Amino acid sequence: MIRAGHFAKGRAGALARASKAAVSSVLPRGGVRLYSYQARPETSEKETIVKLLYNIGSKKEVEQYLRHFSSVESQKFAVIKVGGAVISDDLATLASALTFLNRVGLYPIVVHGAGPQLNKRLEAANIEARYEDGIRITDGQTLAIAREVFASENRKLVEALERLGTRARPITGGVFVADYLNREKYDRVGKIYSVNREVVESSIRAGCLPILTSLAETPDGQILNVNADIAAGELARVLEPLKIVYLNEKNGLYHGTTGKRIETIHLDEEYEDLLKEPWVRYGTKLKLKEIKELLDTLPRSSSVAIISAEHLHKELFTHSGAGTLIMRGHRLFSKQDLAEVDSDRLRALLMEHDPSIASGETTAASYWQKLAALKKEGGQYWIYGDEPYQVAAVVMRKPGQNIAIVDKFVASKAAVLGNITDNAWKLITRDHPQLVWSVPRADDNLSWHFERADGSWAIGDNIVFWYGVEDWKQISELLTSKFNAQNTHAASSASAPSGTRAYSTMARRTAIRNAVPTGRRSYSTGSSSGSPLRVGLIGARGFTGRELIKLIDGHPRFELAYVSSRELAGKPVPNYAKAQLSHANLSAQEVGDLAKAGRQAVDVWILALPNNVAAPFVAAINSATSQVSVDQQPIVVDLSADYRFDATGQWAYGLPELHRSKLESNTTGRISNPGCYATGSQLGIAPLLPFLDQTRLPSVFGVSGYSGAGTKPSQKNDPEFLRDNLIPYAPVNHIHEREIGHSLTRVSQPHPFNTSNPLRVQFTPHVAPFFQGISLTLHVPLRQSMTAKDMLEVFREFYQNERLVHVTESAPLVRDNAGKHYAVVGGFAVPPHSEGGLAELANRRAVLNVTLDNLLKGAATQAIQNMNIAVGIDEYTGIPTPLEPTMSLD
């Protein structure tokens, strides 16, 4: 998924990591702040944290939700019910999540329980916990202990918030007024009939988060026990918030058959069918009924989220969400005749959100005529929408065709925020198992289409997507027949108009149906799951070429088809056991001639050539494959610097840890592999971008083994000259210096760096007497002081799920990393604090070390990683990935 945030990751797991990092960057677990905000103005603090939210979603998504949540009175933002287990097991994360929301100006109202803690205290007091109909029987002894437990747990949460600088008010009574539910049966258990909202609102007016227990009182002062879920629901009925959040450790509701998390439930459309599911019973059925009864009394803008504390902000600020989202929604319809829909309301929706009609390029009346003509010719069309006409789609099937065409799909902002678009897509795919549609390359929401498509092919300025089509002959016929020409205009209607998220970039899936596989480029889905993928390697004589041969030999899917080297032509290819191959000497023209056969000859071309040599080969491949069908388009991975600064959008920059989403959604099959120094430097700087002092430059001191100087003889790769020696070279304007800044600017943009304000770094390379490996010492200027422990936490969170980046406390060594496929970041240090002046400024910096093998993670391994992503297989296939790095220093 292409994100506009600082560190777009794409995959769901990576998003979760970025989400967690965004919280921890400000408020890490354990209640220790990485740096103090107290001295900074409130506005600046809010801006900083909003920027951190861009880690988990696009800027547009985050700001859209912030505006949405800020558009109502503070008490109408969210009621959050917190289970007792969350307080006992995950207090630091809960406090951090609530503080994060408060820092962006929001005031969640917390109602908490304390069931597990109460049971433990009752057991210690030899009092049996008794239940009737799932309700705790609360006698005098139990209630007395319950009051103590509730007060204690309430105090814990309030104190945890205040340690983080968040003002919170403990409210243990005075809010819920109740009568006995059934005194004879349950004793001191209450049924709430009134809520004193003034107690809650006064807390918010004072700038404090209200932290409520679920205990209620009778008018004459008798305290009664009330289930926290019920108390939160009654409070929500009075306040009518946008969100009612139930925090649990499971992070949502789970499908009883598939075991997968249910991501959305639209009650109006799905509730009755959902209750018929055999696994929906007992507690699950009761919970769904309670939620439906609650939402039926609230505005349709209200929704329920079931989520863990760790992923709370991701659920609230991204379309993709993280837990289970439940809303009323609207019933959807499907009609096969325009006369059966409200054409005036459909016209209004199209005029506002459809590009071709909104721009005046065509009219709704002309489109009605087109549909009528299609039906007259023997074709069919389906109009999908919801009751208030917030979303609409038109699907067509021409005479004699089996594959339906998504001709239009538009939605209002309310439909996007309510995830109604996904529900509509679910209905469309239920009715049409095979679909095809086209979207302009420039569309802001391409990721939505990639997420829902099984394959795609770029044709000129458009990308054609398909769903449910596995027969390549069918796909070829579609793409080479009248479809593209006849539907170019219609295809543009299916894209999101400028400034409107008609499709949005939602990654959320439907509630019951299994998710569609994540969309890849068309050639990613072209090969069968077990067939070998043929690789052509141009430039095999170099050290990187040799490592690539070894990796491909051990790879379960790749095999070498051609190995080219001018100097080694005719000689056997060493270190390759899959087949007996000899080196060829392929010219650019010969490579082009082979490429004419597309993937019948070679699936992936690797150009392991010196700088300024790759262009003729790329031109030959591009020219030869311009007429090749989608399933035959080869991938090209260039290891030189020739395309690392590409501004055309044709080349994806292949550093997966920072640019994974763009690699996954790349439609051209052209990947520029990063440089070795540039890889390590970016891995060391990227997590610190949110904390960077923009007025000063990061500095990188790099030392590489002499294999980095290539095979052409020179002093820089002469072991004798290097003996007891260290050679500095290119002290300014090294190409990796420019590459580091250029790539990190793209990672960071739009804030704080962008094309008009690019990030610049200072980089000085050296060659050492050892053969392979790189050691980097980085000095990164900071806006405010951090500790070494703070830095360690930031990096661990940032790279939590990355198998080719290890974070260590001690400094990594070259000898430990040589021959390994991963990078290691560690040795975090900060200078001692100085008071005032230039000394303080100079000492406000982070110092750290990065090591990696220049031939592996710095070149060959990274190329394999990029190839795996490009062909749609697991990113780490064929790459040894140990759980822990080798370390000599403790």
CSV table of N, CA, C and O in Angstrom, one decimal, residues 480-580:
chain,number,residue,atom,x,y,z
A,480,THR,N,-6.4,-7.4,-25.1
A,480,THR,CA,-6.0,-7.1,-26.4
A,480,THR,C,-7.2,-6.9,-27.3
A,480,THR,O,-7.0,-6.6,-28.5
A,481,SER,N,-8.4,-7.1,-26.8
A,481,SER,CA,-9.6,-6.9,-27.6
A,481,SER,C,-10.1,-5.4,-27.4
A,481,SER,O,-9.4,-4.5,-27.1
A,482,LYS,N,-11.4,-5.3,-27.5
A,482,LYS,CA,-12.0,-4.0,-27.5
A,482,LYS,C,-12.1,-3.4,-26.1
A,482,LYS,O,-12.4,-2.2,-26.0
A,483,PHE,N,-11.8,-4.1,-25.1
A,483,PHE,CA,-12.0,-3.7,-23.7
A,483,PHE,C,-11.3,-2.4,-23.4
A,483,PHE,O,-11.9,-1.4,-23.0
A,484,ASN,N,-10.0,-2.3,-23.7
A,484,ASN,CA,-9.2,-1.1,-23.3
A,484,ASN,C,-9.7,0.1,-24.1
A,484,ASN,O,-9.9,1.2,-23.5
A,485,ALA,N,-9.9,-0.1,-25.4
A,485,ALA,CA,-10.3,1.1,-26.2
A,485,ALA,C,-11.7,1.5,-25.9
A,485,ALA,O,-12.0,2.7,-25.8
A,486,GLN,N,-12.6,0.6,-25.7
A,486,GLN,CA,-14.0,1.0,-25.5
A,486,GLN,C,-14.3,1.5,-24.0
A,486,GLN,O,-15.3,2.1,-23.8
A,487,ASN,N,-13.4,1.1,-23.1
A,487,ASN,CA,-13.7,1.5,-21.7
A,487,ASN,C,-12.7,2.5,-21.1
A,487,ASN,O,-12.8,2.6,-19.9
A,488,THR,N,-11.9,3.1,-21.9
A,488,THR,CA,-11.0,4.1,-21.4
A,488,THR,C,-11.7,5.2,-20.6
A,488,THR,O,-11.4,5.5,-19.5
A,489,HIS,N,-12.8,5.7,-21.3
A,489,HIS,CA,-13.6,6.7,-20.6
A,489,HIS,C,-14.3,6.2,-19.4
A,489,HIS,O,-14.3,6.8,-18.3
A,490,ALA,N,-14.9,5.0,-19.6
A,490,ALA,CA,-15.6,4.5,-18.4
A,490,ALA,C,-14.7,4.1,-17.3
A,490,ALA,O,-15.1,4.3,-16.1
A,491,ALA,N,-13.5,3.6,-17.6
A,491,ALA,CA,-12.5,3.3,-16.6
A,491,ALA,C,-12.2,4.4,-15.7
A,491,ALA,O,-12.1,4.3,-14.5
A,492,SER,N,-12.1,5.6,-16.4
A,492,SER,CA,-11.7,6.8,-15.5
A,492,SER,C,-12.8,7.1,-14.5
A,492,SER,O,-12.6,7.7,-13.5
A,493,SER,N,-14.0,6.7,-14.8
A,493,SER,CA,-15.1,6.9,-13.9
A,493,SER,C,-15.0,6.0,-12.7
A,493,SER,O,-15.6,6.3,-11.6
A,494,ALA,N,-14.3,4.9,-12.8
A,494,ALA,CA,-14.1,4.0,-11.6
A,494,ALA,C,-13.1,4.5,-10.7
A,494,ALA,O,-12.9,3.9,-9.6
A,495,SER,N,-12.3,5.5,-11.0
A,495,SER,CA,-11.3,6.0,-10.1
A,495,SER,C,-11.8,7.1,-9.2
A,495,SER,O,-12.8,7.7,-9.4
A,496,ALA,N,-11.0,7.3,-8.2
A,496,ALA,CA,-11.4,8.4,-7.2
A,496,ALA,C,-11.2,9.7,-7.8
A,496,ALA,O,-10.1,10.0,-8.2
A,497,PRO,N,-12.2,10.6,-7.7
A,497,PRO,CA,-11.9,12.0,-8.2
A,497,PRO,C,-11.0,12.7,-7.3
A,497,PRO,O,-10.8,12.4,-6.1
A,498,SER,N,-10.3,13.7,-7.8
A,498,SER,CA,-9.3,14.4,-7.1
A,498,SER,C,-9.9,15.0,-5.8
A,498,SER,O,-10.9,15.6,-5.8
A,499,GLY,N,-9.2,14.7,-4.7
A,499,GLY,CA,-9.7,15.2,-3.4
A,499,GLY,C,-10.8,14.5,-2.8
A,499,GLY,O,-11.3,14.8,-1.7
A,500,THR,N,-11.3,13.4,-3.4
A,500,THR,CA,-12.4,12.6,-2.9
A,500,THR,C,-11.9,11.1,-2.8
A,500,THR,O,-11.4,10.6,-3.8
A,501,ARG,N,-12.1,10.5,-1.7
A,501,ARG,CA,-11.7,9.1,-1.5
A,501,ARG,C,-12.9,8.2,-1.9
A,501,ARG,O,-13.5,7.6,-1.1
A,502,ALA,N,-13.2,8.2,-3.2
A,502,ALA,CA,-14.3,7.4,-3.7
A,502,ALA,C,-14.1,6.0,-3.4
A,502,ALA,O,-15.0,5.2,-3.2
A,503,TYR,N,-12.8,5.6,-3.5
A,503,TYR,CA,-12.5,4.2,-3.1
A,503,TYR,C,-11.8,4.1,-1.8
A,503,TYR,O,-11.9,3.1,-1.1
A,504,SER,N,-11.1,5.1,-1.4
A,504,SER,CA,-10.2,5.2,-0.2
A,504,SER,C,-9.1,4.1,-0.4
A,504,SER,O,-9.1,3.4,-1.3
A,505,THR,N,-8.2,4.2,0.6
A,505,THR,CA,-7.1,3.2,0.6
A,505,THR,C,-7.3,2.1,1.7
A,505,THR,O,-6.4,1.6,2.3
A,506,MET,N,-8.6,1.8,1.9
A,506,MET,CA,-8.9,0.9,3.0
A,506,MET,C,-8.3,-0.5,2.8
A,506,MET,O,-8.5,-1.0,1.7
A,507,ALA,N,-7.7,-1.1,3.8
A,507,ALA,CA,-7.3,-2.4,3.7
A,507,ALA,C,-8.2,-3.4,4.5
A,507,ALA,O,-8.0,-4.5,4.5
A,508,ARG,N,-9.3,-2.8,5.1
A,508,ARG,CA,-10.2,-3.6,5.8
A,508,ARG,C,-11.0,-4.6,5.0
A,508,ARG,O,-11.4,-4.3,3.9
A,509,ARG,N,-11.1,-5.8,5.5
A,509,ARG,CA,-11.8,-6.9,4.7
A,509,ARG,C,-13.3,-7.0,5.2
A,509,ARG,O,-13.6,-6.4,6.2
A,510,THR,N,-14.0,-7.7,4.5
A,510,THR,CA,-15.4,-8.0,4.9
A,510,THR,C,-15.5,-8.9,6.1
A,510,THR,O,-14.5,-9.5,6.4
A,511,ALA,N,-16.7,-8.9,6.7
A,511,ALA,CA,-16.8,-9.6,8.0
A,511,ALA,C,-16.6,-11.1,7.9
A,511,ALA,O,-15.9,-11.7,8.7
A,512,ILE,N,-17.3,-11.7,7.0
A,512,ILE,CA,-17.3,-13.2,7.0
A,512,ILE,C,-16.5,-13.8,5.9
A,512,ILE,O,-15.8,-14.8,6.1
A,513,ARG,N,-16.6,-13.2,4.7
A,513,ARG,CA,-15.9,-13.8,3.6
A,513,ARG,C,-14.4,-13.7,3.7
A,513,ARG,O,-13.9,-12.7,4.2
A,514,ASN,N,-13.7,-14.7,3.3
A,514,ASN,CA,-12.2,-14.7,3.4
A,514,ASN,C,-11.7,-13.6,2.6
A,514,ASN,O,-12.2,-13.3,1.5
A,515,ALA,N,-10.6,-13.0,3.0
A,515,ALA,CA,-10.0,-11.9,2.3
A,515,ALA,C,-9.5,-12.3,0.9
A,515,ALA,O,-9.0,-13.4,0.7
A,516,VAL,N,-9.6,-11.4,0.0
A,516,VAL,CA,-9.0,-11.6,-1.3
A,516,VAL,C,-7.5,-11.5,-1.2
A,516,VAL,O,-7.0,-10.7,-0.4
A,517,PRO,N,-6.7,-12.3,-1.8
A,517,PRO,CA,-5.2,-12.2,-1.7
A,517,PRO,C,-4.7,-10.8,-2.0
A,517,PRO,O,-5.3,-10.2,-2.9
A,518,THR,N,-3.7,-10.4,-1.3
A,518,THR,CA,-3.2,-9.0,-1.5
A,518,THR,C,-2.8,-8.9,-3.0
A,518,THR,O,-2.1,-9.7,-3.6
A,519,GLY,N,-3.2,-7.8,-3.6
A,519,GLY,CA,-3.0,-7.6,-5.0
A,519,GLY,C,-1.5,-7.4,-5.3
A,519,GLY,O,-0.8,-6.6,-4.6
A,520,ARG,N,-1.0,-8.0,-6.3
A,520,ARG,CA,0.4,-7.8,-6.8
A,520,ARG,C,0.3,-7.4,-8.2
A,520,ARG,O,-0.8,-7.3,-8.9
A,521,ARG,N,1.4,-7.1,-8.8
A,521,ARG,CA,1.5,-6.8,-10.2
A,521,ARG,C,1.1,-8.0,-11.0
A,521,ARG,O,1.1,-9.1,-10.6
A,522,SER,N,0.7,-7.7,-12.3
A,522,SER,CA,0.1,-8.8,-13.1
A,522,SER,C,1.1,-9.9,-13.2
A,522,SER,O,0.8,-11.1,-13.1
A,523,TYR,N,2.4,-9.6,-13.5
A,523,TYR,CA,3.3,-10.7,-13.7
A,523,TYR,C,3.6,-11.4,-12.4
A,523,TYR,O,4.2,-12.5,-12.4
A,524,SER,N,3.2,-10.8,-11.3
A,524,SER,CA,3.4,-11.6,-10.0
A,524,SER,C,2.5,-12.8,-9.9
A,524,SER,O,2.8,-13.7,-9.3
A,525,THR,N,1.4,-12.7,-10.6
A,525,THR,CA,0.4,-13.8,-10.5
A,525,THR,C,0.5,-14.7,-11.7
A,525,THR,O,-0.4,-15.6,-11.9
A,526,GLY,N,1.4,-14.5,-12.6
A,526,GLY,CA,1.4,-15.2,-13.8
A,526,GLY,C,2.0,-16.6,-13.8
A,526,GLY,O,1.7,-17.4,-14.6
A,527,SER,N,2.9,-16.8,-12.8
A,527,SER,CA,3.5,-18.1,-12.8
A,527,SER,C,2.8,-19.0,-11.8
A,527,SER,O,2.3,-18.6,-10.8
A,528,SER,N,2.8,-20.3,-12.1
A,528,SER,CA,2.1,-21.2,-11.1
A,528,SER,C,2.9,-21.3,-9.9
A,528,SER,O,4.1,-21.0,-9.8
A,529,SER,N,2.3,-21.8,-8.8
A,529,SER,CA,2.9,-21.7,-7.5
A,529,SER,C,4.2,-22.4,-7.3
A,529,SER,O,5.1,-22.1,-6.5
A,530,GLY,N,4.4,-23.5,-8.1
A,530,GLY,CA,5.6,-24.3,-7.9
A,530,GLY,C,6.6,-24.3,-9.0
A,530,GLY,O,7.6,-25.0,-8.9
A,531,SER,N,6.3,-23.7,-10.1
A,531,SER,CA,7.2,-23.8,-11.3
A,531,SER,C,8.4,-22.9,-11.1
A,531,SER,O,8.3,-21.8,-10.5
A,532,PRO,N,9.6,-23.3,-11.6
A,532,PRO,CA,10.8,-22.5,-11.5
A,532,PRO,C,10.7,-21.2,-12.2
A,532,PRO,O,10.0,-21.0,-13.2
A,533,LEU,N,11.3,-20.2,-11.6
A,533,LEU,CA,11.3,-18.8,-12.2
A,533,LEU,C,12.8,-18.6,-12.7
A,533,LEU,O,13.7,-18.7,-12.0
A,534,ARG,N,12.9,-18.4,-14.0
A,534,ARG,CA,14.2,-18.3,-14.7
A,534,ARG,C,14.8,-17.0,-14.6
A,534,ARG,O,14.1,-15.9,-14.8
A,535,VAL,N,16.1,-16.9,-14.3
A,535,VAL,CA,16.8,-15.7,-14.0
A,535,VAL,C,17.9,-15.5,-15.0
A,535,VAL,O,18.7,-16.5,-15.3
A,536,GLY,N,18.0,-14.4,-15.6
A,536,GLY,CA,19.2,-14.0,-16.4
A,536,GLY,C,20.1,-13.0,-15.7
A,536,GLY,O,19.6,-12.0,-15.3
A,537,LEU,N,21.3,-13.4,-15.5
A,537,LEU,CA,22.3,-12.6,-14.7
A,537,LEU,C,23.3,-12.0,-15.7
A,537,LEU,O,24.1,-12.7,-16.3
A,538,ILE,N,23.3,-10.6,-15.7
A,538,ILE,CA,24.2,-9.9,-16.6
A,538,ILE,C,25.3,-9.3,-15.7
A,538,ILE,O,24.9,-8.4,-14.9
A,539,GLY,N,26.5,-9.7,-15.8
A,539,GLY,CA,27.6,-9.1,-14.9
A,539,GLY,C,27.9,-10.1,-13.8
A,539,GLY,O,27.8,-9.7,-12.7
A,540,ALA,N,28.4,-11.3,-14.2
A,540,ALA,CA,28.6,-12.3,-13.2
A,540,ALA,C,30.0,-12.4,-12.6
A,540,ALA,O,30.3,-13.1,-11.7
A,541,ARG,N,30.9,-11.6,-13.2
A,541,ARG,CA,32.3,-11.7,-12.8
A,541,ARG,C,32.5,-11.0,-11.5
A,541,ARG,O,33.4,-11.5,-10.7
A,542,GLY,N,31.8,-10.0,-11.2
A,542,GLY,CA,32.0,-9.2,-9.9
A,542,GLY,C,31.7,-10.1,-8.7
A,542,GLY,O,31.0,-11.1,-8.8
A,543,PHE,N,32.1,-9.5,-7.5
A,543,PHE,CA,31.9,-10.2,-6.3
A,543,PHE,C,30.4,-10.4,-6.0
A,543,PHE,O,29.9,-11.4,-5.5
A,544,THR,N,29.6,-9.4,-6.3
A,544,THR,CA,28.1,-9.5,-6.1
A,544,THR,C,27.5,-10.5,-7.0
A,544,THR,O,26.7,-11.3,-6.5
A,545,GLY,N,28.0,-10.6,-8.2
A,545,GLY,CA,27.5,-11.6,-9.1
A,545,GLY,C,27.7,-13.0,-8.6
A,545,GLY,O,26.9,-13.9,-8.7
A,546,ARG,N,28.9,-13.2,-8.0
A,546,ARG,CA,29.2,-14.6,-7.4
A,546,ARG,C,28.2,-14.9,-6.3
A,546,ARG,O,27.8,-16.1,-6.1
A,547,GLU,N,28.0,-13.9,-5.4
A,547,GLU,CA,27.0,-14.1,-4.3
A,547,GLU,C,25.6,-14.4,-4.8
A,547,GLU,O,24.9,-15.2,-4.3
A,548,LEU,N,25.2,-13.7,-5.9
A,548,LEU,CA,23.9,-14.0,-6.5
A,548,LEU,C,23.8,-15.4,-7.0
A,548,LEU,O,22.8,-16.1,-6.8
A,549,ILE,N,24.8,-15.9,-7.6
A,549,ILE,CA,24.8,-17.3,-8.1
A,549,ILE,C,24.6,-18.3,-6.9
A,549,ILE,O,23.8,-19.2,-7.0
A,550,LYS,N,25.3,-18.1,-5.8
A,550,LYS,CA,25.2,-18.9,-4.7
A,550,LYS,C,23.7,-18.9,-4.1
A,550,LYS,O,23.1,-19.9,-3.8
A,551,LEU,N,23.2,-17.7,-4.0
A,551,LEU,CA,21.8,-17.5,-3.5
A,551,LEU,C,20.8,-18.2,-4.4
A,551,LEU,O,19.9,-18.8,-3.9
A,552,ILE,N,20.9,-18.0,-5.7
A,552,ILE,CA,20.0,-18.6,-6.6
A,552,ILE,C,20.1,-20.1,-6.6
A,552,ILE,O,19.1,-20.8,-6.7
A,553,ASP,N,21.3,-20.6,-6.4
A,553,ASP,CA,21.5,-22.0,-6.3
A,553,ASP,C,20.7,-22.7,-5.2
A,553,ASP,O,20.2,-23.8,-5.2
A,554,GLY,N,20.6,-21.9,-4.1
A,554,GLY,CA,19.9,-22.4,-2.9
A,554,GLY,C,18.5,-22.0,-2.8
A,554,GLY,O,17.8,-22.3,-1.8
A,555,HIS,N,18.0,-21.3,-3.8
A,555,HIS,CA,16.6,-20.7,-3.8
A,555,HIS,C,15.7,-21.8,-4.3
A,555,HIS,O,15.9,-22.4,-5.3
A,556,PRO,N,14.5,-22.0,-3.6
A,556,PRO,CA,13.6,-23.0,-4.0
A,556,PRO,C,12.8,-22.7,-5.3
A,556,PRO,O,12.2,-23.6,-5.9
A,557,ARG,N,12.8,-21.4,-5.7
A,557,ARG,CA,12.0,-21.0,-6.9
A,557,ARG,C,12.8,-20.5,-8.0
A,557,ARG,O,12.3,-20.6,-9.2
A,558,PHE,N,13.9,-19.9,-7.8
A,558,PHE,CA,14.7,-19.3,-8.9
A,558,PHE,C,15.7,-20.3,-9.4
A,558,PHE,O,16.3,-21.1,-8.7
A,559,GLU,N,15.9,-20.2,-10.7
A,559,GLU,CA,17.0,-21.0,-11.4
A,559,GLU,C,17.6,-20.1,-12.4
A,559,GLU,O,17.0,-19.3,-13.0
A,560,LEU,N,18.9,-20.3,-12.7
A,560,LEU,CA,19.6,-19.5,-13.7
A,560,LEU,C,19.4,-20.0,-15.1
A,560,LEU,O,19.5,-21.3,-15.3
A,561,ALA,N,19.0,-19.1,-15.9
A,561,ALA,CA,18.8,-19.4,-17.4
A,561,ALA,C,20.0,-19.0,-18.2
A,561,ALA,O,20.5,-19.7,-19.1
A,562,TYR,N,20.5,-17.8,-17.9
A,562,TYR,CA,21.7,-17.2,-18.6
A,562,TYR,C,22.6,-16.5,-17.5
A,562,TYR,O,22.1,-15.8,-16.6
A,563,VAL,N,23.9,-16.7,-17.7
A,563,VAL,CA,24.9,-16.0,-16.9
A,563,VAL,C,25.9,-15.4,-17.8
A,563,VAL,O,26.6,-16.1,-18.6
A,564,SER,N,26.0,-14.1,-17.8
A,564,SER,CA,26.8,-13.4,-18.8
A,564,SER,C,27.9,-12.7,-18.1
A,564,SER,O,27.8,-12.0,-17.1
A,565,SER,N,29.1,-12.8,-18.7
A,565,SER,CA,30.3,-12.1,-18.3
A,565,SER,C,31.3,-12.1,-19.5
A,565,SER,O,31.6,-13.1,-20.1
A,566,ARG,N,31.7,-10.9,-19.9
A,566,ARG,CA,32.6,-10.8,-21.0
A,566,ARG,C,33.9,-11.5,-20.8
A,566,ARG,O,34.4,-12.2,-21.6
A,567,GLU,N,34.5,-11.3,-19.6
A,567,GLU,CA,35.8,-11.9,-19.3
A,567,GLU,C,35.7,-13.5,-19.1
A,567,GLU,O,36.7,-14.2,-19.3
A,568,LEU,N,34.6,-14.0,-18.6
A,568,LEU,CA,34.5,-15.4,-18.3
A,568,LEU,C,33.7,-16.2,-19.3
A,568,LEU,O,33.4,-17.4,-19.1
A,569,ALA,N,33.4,-15.6,-20.5
A,569,ALA,CA,32.6,-16.3,-21.5
A,569,ALA,C,33.2,-17.6,-21.8
A,569,ALA,O,34.5,-17.8,-22.1
A,570,GLY,N,32.4,-18.7,-21.9
A,570,GLY,CA,32.8,-20.0,-22.2
A,570,GLY,C,33.2,-20.8,-21.0
A,570,GLY,O,33.3,-22.1,-21.1
A,571,LYS,N,33.5,-20.2,-19.9
A,571,LYS,CA,33.9,-21.0,-18.7
A,571,LYS,C,32.7,-21.4,-17.9
A,571,LYS,O,31.7,-20.8,-17.9
A,572,PRO,N,32.9,-22.6,-17.2
A,572,PRO,CA,31.7,-23.1,-16.4
A,572,PRO,C,31.4,-22.1,-15.3
A,572,PRO,O,32.2,-21.4,-14.7
A,573,VAL,N,30.1,-22.1,-14.9
A,573,VAL,CA,29.6,-21.2,-13.8
A,573,VAL,C,29.9,-21.9,-12.5
A,573,VAL,O,29.4,-23.0,-12.3
A,574,PRO,N,30.7,-21.3,-11.6
A,574,PRO,CA,31.0,-22.0,-10.4
A,574,PRO,C,29.9,-21.8,-9.3
A,574,PRO,O,29.0,-21.0,-9.5
A,575,ASN,N,29.9,-22.6,-8.3
A,575,ASN,CA,29.0,-22.5,-7.2
A,575,ASN,C,27.5,-22.7,-7.6
A,575,ASN,O,26.7,-22.1,-6.9
A,576,TYR,N,27.3,-23.4,-8.6
A,576,TYR,CA,25.9,-23.6,-9.1
A,576,TYR,C,25.7,-25.1,-9.4
A,576,TYR,O,26.3,-25.6,-10.3
A,577,ALA,N,24.9,-25.8,-8.5
A,577,ALA,CA,24.7,-27.2,-8.6
A,577,ALA,C,23.4,-27.6,-9.3
A,577,ALA,O,23.2,-28.8,-9.6
A,578,LYS,N,22.5,-26.7,-9.6
A,578,LYS,CA,21.2,-27.1,-10.2
A,578,LYS,C,21.4,-27.6,-11.6
A,578,LYS,O,20.5,-28.3,-12.1
A,579,ALA,N,22.4,-27.1,-12.3
A,579,ALA,CA,22.6,-27.5,-13.7
A,579,ALA,C,24.0,-27.1,-14.1
A,579,ALA,O,24.7,-26.3,-13.4
A,580,GLN,N,24.5,-27.7,-15.2
A,580,GLN,CA,25.8,-27.3,-15.7
A,580,GLN,C,25.6,-26.2,-16.7
A,580,GLN,O,25.1,-26.3,-17.8
